[in-house]
Tab-separated table of C-alpha atoms in Angstrom:
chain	number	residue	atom	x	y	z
A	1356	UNK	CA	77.620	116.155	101.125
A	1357	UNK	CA	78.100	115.401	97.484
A	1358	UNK	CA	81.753	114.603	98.337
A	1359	UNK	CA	81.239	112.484	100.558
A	1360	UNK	CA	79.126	110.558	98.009
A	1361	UNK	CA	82.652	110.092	96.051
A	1362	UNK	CA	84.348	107.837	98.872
A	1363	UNK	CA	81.070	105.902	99.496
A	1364	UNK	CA	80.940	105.186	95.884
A	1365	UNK	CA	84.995	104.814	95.526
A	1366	UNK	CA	84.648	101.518	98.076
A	1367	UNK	CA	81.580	100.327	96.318
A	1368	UNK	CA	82.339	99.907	92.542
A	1369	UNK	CA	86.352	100.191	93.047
A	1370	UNK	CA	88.159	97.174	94.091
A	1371	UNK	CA	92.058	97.930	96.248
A	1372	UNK	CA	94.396	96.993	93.815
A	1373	UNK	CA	97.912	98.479	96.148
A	1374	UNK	CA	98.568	100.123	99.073
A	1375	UNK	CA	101.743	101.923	99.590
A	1376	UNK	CA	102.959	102.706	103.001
A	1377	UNK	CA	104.760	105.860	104.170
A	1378	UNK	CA	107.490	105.272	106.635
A	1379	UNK	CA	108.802	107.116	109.335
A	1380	UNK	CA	111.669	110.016	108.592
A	1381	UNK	CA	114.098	109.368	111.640
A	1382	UNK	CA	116.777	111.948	110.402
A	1383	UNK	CA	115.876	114.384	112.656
A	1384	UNK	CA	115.118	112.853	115.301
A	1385	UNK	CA	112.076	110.230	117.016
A	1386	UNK	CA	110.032	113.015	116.847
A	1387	UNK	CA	106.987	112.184	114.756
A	1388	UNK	CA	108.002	112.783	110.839
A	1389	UNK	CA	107.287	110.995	107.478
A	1390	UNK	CA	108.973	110.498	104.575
A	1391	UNK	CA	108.015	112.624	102.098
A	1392	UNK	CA	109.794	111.258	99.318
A	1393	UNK	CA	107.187	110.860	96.604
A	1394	UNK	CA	106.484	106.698	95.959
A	1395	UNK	CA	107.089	105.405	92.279
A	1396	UNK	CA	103.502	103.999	92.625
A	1397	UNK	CA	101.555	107.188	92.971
A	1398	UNK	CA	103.389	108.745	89.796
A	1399	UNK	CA	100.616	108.184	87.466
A	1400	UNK	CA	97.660	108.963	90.255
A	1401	UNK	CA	98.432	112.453	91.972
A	1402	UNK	CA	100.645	115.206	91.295
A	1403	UNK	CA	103.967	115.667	92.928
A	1404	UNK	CA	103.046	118.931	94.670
A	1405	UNK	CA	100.135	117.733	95.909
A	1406	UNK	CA	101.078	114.701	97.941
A	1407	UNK	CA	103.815	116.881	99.224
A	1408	UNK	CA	102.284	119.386	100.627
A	1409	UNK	CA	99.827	116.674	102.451
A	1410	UNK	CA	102.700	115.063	104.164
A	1411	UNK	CA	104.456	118.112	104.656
A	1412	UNK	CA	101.064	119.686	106.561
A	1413	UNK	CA	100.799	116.482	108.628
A	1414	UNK	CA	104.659	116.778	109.611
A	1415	UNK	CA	103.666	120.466	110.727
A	1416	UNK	CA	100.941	118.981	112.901
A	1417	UNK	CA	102.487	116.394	114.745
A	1418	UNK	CA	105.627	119.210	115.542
A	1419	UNK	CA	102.419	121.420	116.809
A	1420	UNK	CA	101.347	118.172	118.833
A	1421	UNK	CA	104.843	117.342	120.255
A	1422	UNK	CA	105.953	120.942	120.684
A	1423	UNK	CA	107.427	121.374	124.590
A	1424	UNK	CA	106.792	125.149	125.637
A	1425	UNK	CA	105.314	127.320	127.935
A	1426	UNK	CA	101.919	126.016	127.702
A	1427	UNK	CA	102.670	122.527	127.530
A	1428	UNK	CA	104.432	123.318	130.696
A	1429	UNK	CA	101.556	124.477	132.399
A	1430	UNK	CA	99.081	121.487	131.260
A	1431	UNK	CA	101.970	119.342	132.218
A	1432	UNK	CA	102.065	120.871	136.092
A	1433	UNK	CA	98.109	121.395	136.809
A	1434	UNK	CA	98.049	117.429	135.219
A	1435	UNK	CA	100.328	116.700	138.083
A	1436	UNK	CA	98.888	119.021	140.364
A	1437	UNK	CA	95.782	117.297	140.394
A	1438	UNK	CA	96.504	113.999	140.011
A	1439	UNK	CA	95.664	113.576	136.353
A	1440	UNK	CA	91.834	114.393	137.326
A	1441	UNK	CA	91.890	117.127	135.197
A	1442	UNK	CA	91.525	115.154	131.993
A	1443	UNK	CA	88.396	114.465	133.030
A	1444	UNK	CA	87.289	117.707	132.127
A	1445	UNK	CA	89.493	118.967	129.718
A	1446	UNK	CA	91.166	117.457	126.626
A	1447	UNK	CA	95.366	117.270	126.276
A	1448	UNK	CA	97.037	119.117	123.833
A	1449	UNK	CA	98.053	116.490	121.568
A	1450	UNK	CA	94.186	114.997	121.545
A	1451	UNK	CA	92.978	118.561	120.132
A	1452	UNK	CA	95.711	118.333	117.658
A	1453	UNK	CA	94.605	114.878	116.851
A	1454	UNK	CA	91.324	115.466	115.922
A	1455	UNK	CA	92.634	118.721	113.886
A	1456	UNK	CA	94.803	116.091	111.748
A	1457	UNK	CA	91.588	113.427	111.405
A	1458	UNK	CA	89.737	116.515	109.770
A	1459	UNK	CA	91.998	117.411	107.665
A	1460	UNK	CA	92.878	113.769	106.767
A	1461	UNK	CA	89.082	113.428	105.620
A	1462	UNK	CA	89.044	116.942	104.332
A	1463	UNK	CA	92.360	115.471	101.720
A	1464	UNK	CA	90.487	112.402	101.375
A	1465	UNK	CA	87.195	113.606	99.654
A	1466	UNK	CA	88.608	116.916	98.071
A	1467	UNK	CA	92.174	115.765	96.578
A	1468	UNK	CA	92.336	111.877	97.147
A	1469	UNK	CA	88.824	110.192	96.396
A	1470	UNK	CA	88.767	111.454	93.094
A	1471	UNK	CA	91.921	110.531	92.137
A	1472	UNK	CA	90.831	106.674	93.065
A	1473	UNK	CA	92.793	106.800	96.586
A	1474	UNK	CA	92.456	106.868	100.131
A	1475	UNK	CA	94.522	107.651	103.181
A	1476	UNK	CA	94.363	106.411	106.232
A	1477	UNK	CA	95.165	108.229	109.603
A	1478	UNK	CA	98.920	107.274	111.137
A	1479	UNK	CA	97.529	106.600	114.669
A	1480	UNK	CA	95.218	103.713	113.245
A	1481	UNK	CA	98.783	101.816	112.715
A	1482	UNK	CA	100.372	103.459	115.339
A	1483	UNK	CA	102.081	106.462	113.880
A	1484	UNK	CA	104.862	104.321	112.049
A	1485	UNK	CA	103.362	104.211	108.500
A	1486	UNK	CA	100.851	106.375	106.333
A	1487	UNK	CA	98.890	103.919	104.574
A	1488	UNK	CA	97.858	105.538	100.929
A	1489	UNK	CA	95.770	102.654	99.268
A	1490	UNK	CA	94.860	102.381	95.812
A	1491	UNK	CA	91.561	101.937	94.243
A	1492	UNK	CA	90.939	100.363	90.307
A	1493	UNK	CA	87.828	101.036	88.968
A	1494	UNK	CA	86.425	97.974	88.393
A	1495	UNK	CA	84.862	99.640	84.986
A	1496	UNK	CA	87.916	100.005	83.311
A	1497	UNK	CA	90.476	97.217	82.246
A	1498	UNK	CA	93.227	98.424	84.878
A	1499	UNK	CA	94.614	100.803	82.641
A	1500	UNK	CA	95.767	103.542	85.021
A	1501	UNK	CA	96.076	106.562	82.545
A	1502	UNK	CA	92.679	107.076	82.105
A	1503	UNK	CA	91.587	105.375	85.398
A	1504	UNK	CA	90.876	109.459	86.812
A	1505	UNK	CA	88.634	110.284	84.614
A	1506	UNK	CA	87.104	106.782	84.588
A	1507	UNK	CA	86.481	107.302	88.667
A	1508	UNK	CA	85.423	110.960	87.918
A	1509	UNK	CA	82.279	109.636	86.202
A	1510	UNK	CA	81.512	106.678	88.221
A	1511	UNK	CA	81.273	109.144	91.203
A	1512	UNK	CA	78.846	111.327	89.929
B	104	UNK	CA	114.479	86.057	120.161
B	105	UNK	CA	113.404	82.359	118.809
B	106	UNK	CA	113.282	81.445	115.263
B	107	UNK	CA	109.637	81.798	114.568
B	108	UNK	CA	107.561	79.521	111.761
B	109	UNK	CA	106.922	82.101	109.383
B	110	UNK	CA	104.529	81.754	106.629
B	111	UNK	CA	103.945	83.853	103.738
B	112	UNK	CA	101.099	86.808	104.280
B	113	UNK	CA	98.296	85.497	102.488
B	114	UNK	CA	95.616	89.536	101.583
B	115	UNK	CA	93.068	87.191	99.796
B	116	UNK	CA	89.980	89.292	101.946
B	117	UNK	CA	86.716	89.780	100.688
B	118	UNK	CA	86.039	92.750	98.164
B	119	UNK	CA	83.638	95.612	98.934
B	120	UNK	CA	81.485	94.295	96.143
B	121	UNK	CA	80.925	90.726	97.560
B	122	UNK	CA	79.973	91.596	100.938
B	123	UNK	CA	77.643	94.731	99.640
B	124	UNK	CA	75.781	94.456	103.078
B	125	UNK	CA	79.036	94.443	105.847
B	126	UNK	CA	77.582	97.653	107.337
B	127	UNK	CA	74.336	96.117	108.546
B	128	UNK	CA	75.733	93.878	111.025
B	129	UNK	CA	77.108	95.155	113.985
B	130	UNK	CA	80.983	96.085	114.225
B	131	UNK	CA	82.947	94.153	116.490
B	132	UNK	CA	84.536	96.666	118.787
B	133	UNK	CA	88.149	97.020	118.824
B	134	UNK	CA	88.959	95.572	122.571
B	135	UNK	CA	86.580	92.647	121.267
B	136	UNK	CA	89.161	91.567	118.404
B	137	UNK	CA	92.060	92.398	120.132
B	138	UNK	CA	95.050	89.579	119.143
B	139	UNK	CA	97.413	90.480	122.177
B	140	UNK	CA	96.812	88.467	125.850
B	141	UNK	CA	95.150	91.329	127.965
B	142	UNK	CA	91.867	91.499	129.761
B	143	UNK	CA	89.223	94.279	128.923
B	144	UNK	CA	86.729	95.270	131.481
B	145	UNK	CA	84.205	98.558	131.025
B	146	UNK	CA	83.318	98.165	127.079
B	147	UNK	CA	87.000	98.424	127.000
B	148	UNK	CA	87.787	101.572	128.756
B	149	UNK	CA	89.840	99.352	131.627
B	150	UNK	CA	92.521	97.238	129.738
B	151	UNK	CA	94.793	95.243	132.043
B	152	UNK	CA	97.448	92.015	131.589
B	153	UNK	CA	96.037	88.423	131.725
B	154	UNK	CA	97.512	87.627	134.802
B	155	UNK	CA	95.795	90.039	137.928
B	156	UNK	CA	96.391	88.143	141.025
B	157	UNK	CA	99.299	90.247	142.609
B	158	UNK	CA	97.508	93.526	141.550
B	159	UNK	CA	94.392	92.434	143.775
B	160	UNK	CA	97.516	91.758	146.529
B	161	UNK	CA	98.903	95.383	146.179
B	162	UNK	CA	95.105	96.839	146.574
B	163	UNK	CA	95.029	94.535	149.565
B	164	UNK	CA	98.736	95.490	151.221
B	165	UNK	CA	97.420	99.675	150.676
B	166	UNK	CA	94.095	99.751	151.930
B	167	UNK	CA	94.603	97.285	154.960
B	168	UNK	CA	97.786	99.234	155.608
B	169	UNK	CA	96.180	102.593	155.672
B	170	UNK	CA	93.306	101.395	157.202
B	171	UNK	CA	94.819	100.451	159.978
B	172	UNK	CA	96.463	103.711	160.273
B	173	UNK	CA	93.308	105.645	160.039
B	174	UNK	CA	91.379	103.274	162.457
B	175	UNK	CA	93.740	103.397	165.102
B	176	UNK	CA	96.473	106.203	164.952
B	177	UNK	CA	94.715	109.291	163.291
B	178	UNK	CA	92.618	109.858	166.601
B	179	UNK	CA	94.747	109.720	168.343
B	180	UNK	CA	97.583	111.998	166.150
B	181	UNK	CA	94.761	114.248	165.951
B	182	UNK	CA	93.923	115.111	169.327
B	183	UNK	CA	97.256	115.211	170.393
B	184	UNK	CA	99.163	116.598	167.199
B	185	UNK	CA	97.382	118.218	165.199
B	186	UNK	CA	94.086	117.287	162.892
B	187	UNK	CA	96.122	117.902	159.405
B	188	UNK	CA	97.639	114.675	159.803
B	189	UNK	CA	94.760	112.312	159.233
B	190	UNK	CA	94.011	115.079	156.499
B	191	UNK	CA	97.232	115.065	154.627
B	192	UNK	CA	97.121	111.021	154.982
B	193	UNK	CA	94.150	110.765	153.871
B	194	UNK	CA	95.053	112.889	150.518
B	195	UNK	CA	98.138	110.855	150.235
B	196	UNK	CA	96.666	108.269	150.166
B	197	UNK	CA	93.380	109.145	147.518
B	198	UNK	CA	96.941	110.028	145.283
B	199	UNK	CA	98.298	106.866	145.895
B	200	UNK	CA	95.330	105.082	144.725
B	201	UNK	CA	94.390	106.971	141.828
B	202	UNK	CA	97.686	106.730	140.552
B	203	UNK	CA	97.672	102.939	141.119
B	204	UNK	CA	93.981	103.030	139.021
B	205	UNK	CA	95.368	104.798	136.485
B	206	UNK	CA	98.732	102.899	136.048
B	207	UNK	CA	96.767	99.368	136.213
B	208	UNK	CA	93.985	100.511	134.068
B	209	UNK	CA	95.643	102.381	131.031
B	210	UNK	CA	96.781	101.203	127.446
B	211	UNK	CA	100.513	101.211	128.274
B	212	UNK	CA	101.293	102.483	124.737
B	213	UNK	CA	100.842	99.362	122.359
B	214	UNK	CA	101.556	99.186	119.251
B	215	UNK	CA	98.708	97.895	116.769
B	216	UNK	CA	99.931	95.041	115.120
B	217	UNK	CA	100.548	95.206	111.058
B	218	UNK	CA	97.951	94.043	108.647
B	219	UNK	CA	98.010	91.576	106.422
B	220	UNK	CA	98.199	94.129	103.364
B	221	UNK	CA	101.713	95.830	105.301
B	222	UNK	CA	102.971	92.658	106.230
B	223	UNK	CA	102.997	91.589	103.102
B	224	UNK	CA	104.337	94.838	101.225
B	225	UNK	CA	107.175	94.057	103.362
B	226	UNK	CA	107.804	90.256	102.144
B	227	UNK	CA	107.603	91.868	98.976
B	228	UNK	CA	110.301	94.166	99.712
B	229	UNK	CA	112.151	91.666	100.971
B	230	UNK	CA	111.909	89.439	98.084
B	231	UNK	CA	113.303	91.845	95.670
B	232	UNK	CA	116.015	92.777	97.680
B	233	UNK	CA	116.751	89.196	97.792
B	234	UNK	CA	116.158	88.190	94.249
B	235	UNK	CA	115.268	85.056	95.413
B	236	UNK	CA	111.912	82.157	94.771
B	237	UNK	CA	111.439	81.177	97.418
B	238	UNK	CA	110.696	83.413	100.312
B	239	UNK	CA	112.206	83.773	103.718
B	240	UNK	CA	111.417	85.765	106.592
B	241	UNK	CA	111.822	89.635	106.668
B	242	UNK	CA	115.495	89.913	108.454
B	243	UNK	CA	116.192	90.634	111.931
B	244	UNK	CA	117.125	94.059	112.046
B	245	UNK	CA	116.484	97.444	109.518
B	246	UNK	CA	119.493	99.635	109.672
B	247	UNK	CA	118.254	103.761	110.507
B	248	UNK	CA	119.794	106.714	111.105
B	249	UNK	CA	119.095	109.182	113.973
B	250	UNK	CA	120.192	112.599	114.051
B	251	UNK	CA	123.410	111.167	112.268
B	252	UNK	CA	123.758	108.052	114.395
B	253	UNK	CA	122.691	104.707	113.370
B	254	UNK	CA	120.374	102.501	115.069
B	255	UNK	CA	118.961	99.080	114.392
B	256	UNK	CA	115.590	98.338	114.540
B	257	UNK	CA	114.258	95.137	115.167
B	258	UNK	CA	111.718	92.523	113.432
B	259	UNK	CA	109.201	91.679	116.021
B	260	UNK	CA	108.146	88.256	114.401
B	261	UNK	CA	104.611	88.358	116.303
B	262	UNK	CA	103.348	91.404	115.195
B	263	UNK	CA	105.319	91.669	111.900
B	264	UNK	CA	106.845	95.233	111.998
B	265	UNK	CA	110.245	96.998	112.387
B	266	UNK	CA	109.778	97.839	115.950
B	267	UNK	CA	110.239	101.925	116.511
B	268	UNK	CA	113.205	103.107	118.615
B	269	UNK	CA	112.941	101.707	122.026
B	270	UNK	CA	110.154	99.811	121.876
B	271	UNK	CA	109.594	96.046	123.041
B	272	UNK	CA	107.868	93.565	122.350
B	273	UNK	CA	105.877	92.064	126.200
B	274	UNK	CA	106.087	88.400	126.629
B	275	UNK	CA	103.598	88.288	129.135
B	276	UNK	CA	101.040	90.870	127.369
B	277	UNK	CA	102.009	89.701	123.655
B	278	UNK	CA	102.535	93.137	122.988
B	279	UNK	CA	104.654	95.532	121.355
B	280	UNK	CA	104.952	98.693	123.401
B	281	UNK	CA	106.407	101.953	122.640
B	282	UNK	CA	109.055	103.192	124.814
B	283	UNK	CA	108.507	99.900	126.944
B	284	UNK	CA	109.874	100.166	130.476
B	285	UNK	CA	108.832	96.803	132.236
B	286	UNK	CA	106.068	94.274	132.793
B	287	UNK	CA	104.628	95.277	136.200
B	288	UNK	CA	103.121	92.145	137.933
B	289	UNK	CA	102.121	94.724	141.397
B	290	UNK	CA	100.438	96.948	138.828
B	291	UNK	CA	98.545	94.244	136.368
B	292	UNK	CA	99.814	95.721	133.372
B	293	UNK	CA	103.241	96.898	131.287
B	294	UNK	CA	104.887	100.189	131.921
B	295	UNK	CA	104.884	102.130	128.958
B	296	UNK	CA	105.482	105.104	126.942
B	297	UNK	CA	101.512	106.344	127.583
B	298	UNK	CA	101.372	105.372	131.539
B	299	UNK	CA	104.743	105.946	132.790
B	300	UNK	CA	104.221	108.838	134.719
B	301	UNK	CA	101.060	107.096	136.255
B	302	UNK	CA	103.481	104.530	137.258
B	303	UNK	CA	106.259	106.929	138.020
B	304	UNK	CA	103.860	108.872	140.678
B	305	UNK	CA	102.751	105.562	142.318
B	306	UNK	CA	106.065	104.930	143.252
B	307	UNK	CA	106.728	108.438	144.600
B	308	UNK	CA	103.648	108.938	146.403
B	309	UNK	CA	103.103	105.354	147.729
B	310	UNK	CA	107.058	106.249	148.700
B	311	UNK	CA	105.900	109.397	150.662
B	312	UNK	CA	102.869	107.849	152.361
B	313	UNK	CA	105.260	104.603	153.412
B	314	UNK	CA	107.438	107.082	155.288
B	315	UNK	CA	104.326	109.479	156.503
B	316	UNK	CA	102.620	106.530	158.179
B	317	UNK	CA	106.072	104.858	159.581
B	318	UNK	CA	106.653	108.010	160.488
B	319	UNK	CA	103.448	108.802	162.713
B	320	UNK	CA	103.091	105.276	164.038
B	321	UNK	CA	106.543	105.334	165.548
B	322	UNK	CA	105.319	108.939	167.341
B	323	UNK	CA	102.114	107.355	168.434
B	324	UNK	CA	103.688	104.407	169.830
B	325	UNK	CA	106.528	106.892	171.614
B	326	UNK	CA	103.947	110.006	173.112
B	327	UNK	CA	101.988	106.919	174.829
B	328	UNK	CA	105.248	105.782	176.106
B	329	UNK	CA	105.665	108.970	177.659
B	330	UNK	CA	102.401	109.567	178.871
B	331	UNK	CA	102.396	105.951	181.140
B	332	UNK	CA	105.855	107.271	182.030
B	333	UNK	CA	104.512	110.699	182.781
B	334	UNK	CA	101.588	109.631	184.502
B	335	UNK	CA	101.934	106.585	185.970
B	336	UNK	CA	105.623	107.084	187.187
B	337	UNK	CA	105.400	104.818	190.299
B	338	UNK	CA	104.297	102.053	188.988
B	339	UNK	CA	105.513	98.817	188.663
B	340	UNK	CA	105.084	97.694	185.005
B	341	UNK	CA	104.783	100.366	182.590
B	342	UNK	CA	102.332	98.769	180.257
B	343	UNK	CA	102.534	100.434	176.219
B	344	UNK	CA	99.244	99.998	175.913
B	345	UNK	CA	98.017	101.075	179.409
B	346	UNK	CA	94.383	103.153	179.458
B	347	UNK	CA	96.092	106.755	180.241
B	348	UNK	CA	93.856	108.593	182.601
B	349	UNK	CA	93.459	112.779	181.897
């Protein structure tokens, strides 16, 4: 619970300075992708690698989410079958893989982005066209964002 | 689409620091701040257009309609036809509703609008693309490209975003919905990406049960034909509706 600690404690003595916004990557298609081109803002915050592999992982889950095969099939013709009642009892495929991507949104959040003064919010609270990446300044420090890591590192403990 | 007033995206909002207490008082509920023009019922689990009249008409045309069948035909179908008939009607037309329920009741796919903080990113954008002082609205259109083809997206000036592909913004609902088919005045609500096969089903099934119960009537009306003509043969005046005697 300790990490959890960190975001409490990131919206209460940081202040948002930015956001940065994460569109849509149409190249392949309207499936659901995002850019992962790494933003000019974030340089001095996060690593490369890091962000990469975040976006990258999220691009793999919404594929999972919109993937049409055999078992989609099947959910697809017992919906019909019974009128859509069956979502009464069960969940669809794409809500299980939505709640999957909410964990692992707030898993990023208090492991990776907390600490490193940022925070991302989940696509489907602005309708899957942007990731929203907003960043915090520790109100501590002058706005100097070299040492503004460190500077959130000790304010969380 | 009309030339809007646009005004700059103002982000002054209170810091976490000045409101320190925010998370005693009770959160307004999504379906409570809504900004679009529809009508929440069921602590927002029913969302529906403003305007409801003609919906109320179509639950009046299907039940009277059916009603009528089952009052007066399915006896008599039953007895002499078989006693699926009434059954199959009567699941035809649980389908029919359902689907209707679920069609007028269900978030048609809308897109939330931007916030302030996106909105303005975007002006910002804008402005240095521009290179200008002053500032002017985002422009219409945002050039993409899909699987090697390009496509425009459009501006919606209401709910300041580049609209995904095929999406559209609902006069009526003051909406922007994904994959937007059509407002539906019979159905209350828009016809969207996420209720489209709600609506799609309503049509089939109500469709099917049209053509089930014109169907049946017309053999009702025609086997009491031919029982007065069967039975009473001699008579004068074949009456439709005459009281057949067994």
């Amino acid at each position: 619970m300790s990490s959890f600690h960190n975001l409490q404690e990131l919206r209460h003595s940081a202040s948002l300075a930015n956001k940065v916004f994460i569109q849509r990557d149409y190249s392949e298609g309207t499936t659901c992708r995002f850019q992962t081109k790494f933003p000019s803002e974030l340089e001095s915050r996060i690593e490369r690698t890091l962000f990469e592999d975040t976006v990258k992982t999220l691009n793999n889950f919404y594929a999972e989410a919109e993937k049409i095969g055999g078992q989609s099939y099947l959910e697809g013709c017992l919906a019909c079958a019974t009128a859509y009642l069956i979502f009464l009892c069960m969940e669809t495929r794409y809500e299980k893989v939505l709640k999957k991507i909410a964990k692992y949104i707030q898993e990023q959040n208090e492991k990776i982005y907390a600490p490193r003064g940022l925070l991302i919010t989940d696509p489907i609270e602005r309708g899957m066209r942007v990731i929203e990446i907003s960043i915090y300044e520790d109100r501590g420090s002058s706005g100097s964002s070299s040492g503004s890591s460190s500077v959130s590192d000790s304010t969380a403990r | 689409m009309r030339e809007c007033e646009y005004s700059q995206i103002s982000t002054r909002s209170s810091t976490p620091m000045e409101t320190p207490y925010k998370s005693r008082t009770p959160k307004r509920k999504k379906w409570e701040a809504f900004p679009g023009r529809n009508k929440f019922y069921c602590d927002g689990r029913i969302m529906m257009a403003k305007q409801t009249g003609v919906f109320y008409l179509t639950l009046v045309l299907i039940l009277v309609t059916c009603g009528l069948f089952f009052t007066f035909d399915c006896q008599f179908l039953a007895q002499e036809l078989s006693p699926i008939i009434p059954v199959i009607g009567g699941a035809l037309f649980l389908f029919v509703l359902g689907t209707l329920l679920r069609t007028s009741f269900s978030d048609p796919g809308v897109l939330p609008r931007a916030t302030p903080d996106e909105a303005a990113d975007l002006e910002r954008q804008i402005d240095v693309a521009n290179g200008s002082t002053g500032y002017r609205p985002p422009p219409r259109t945002k050039e993409v490209v899909i699987n090697g083809q390009t496509v425009k997206l459009k501006y919606c000036f209401t709910c300041k975003i580049f609209r995904p592909p095929r999406a559209s913004h609902c006069s009526l609902c003051d909406n922007c919905v994904e994959r937007f088919d059509h407002h539906c005045p019979w159905v209350g609500n828009c016809v969207g990406r996420r209720n489209y096969r709600f609506f799609y089903m309503f049509i089939l099934s109500l469709s099917f049960l049209t053509i089930f119960i014109f169907a049946f009537v017309i053999t009702h009306i025609i086997l009491r034909k031919s029982h007065c003509m069967g039975i009473s043969y001699n008579a004068e005046y074949c009456d439709l509706f005459c009281q057949c005697q067994e």
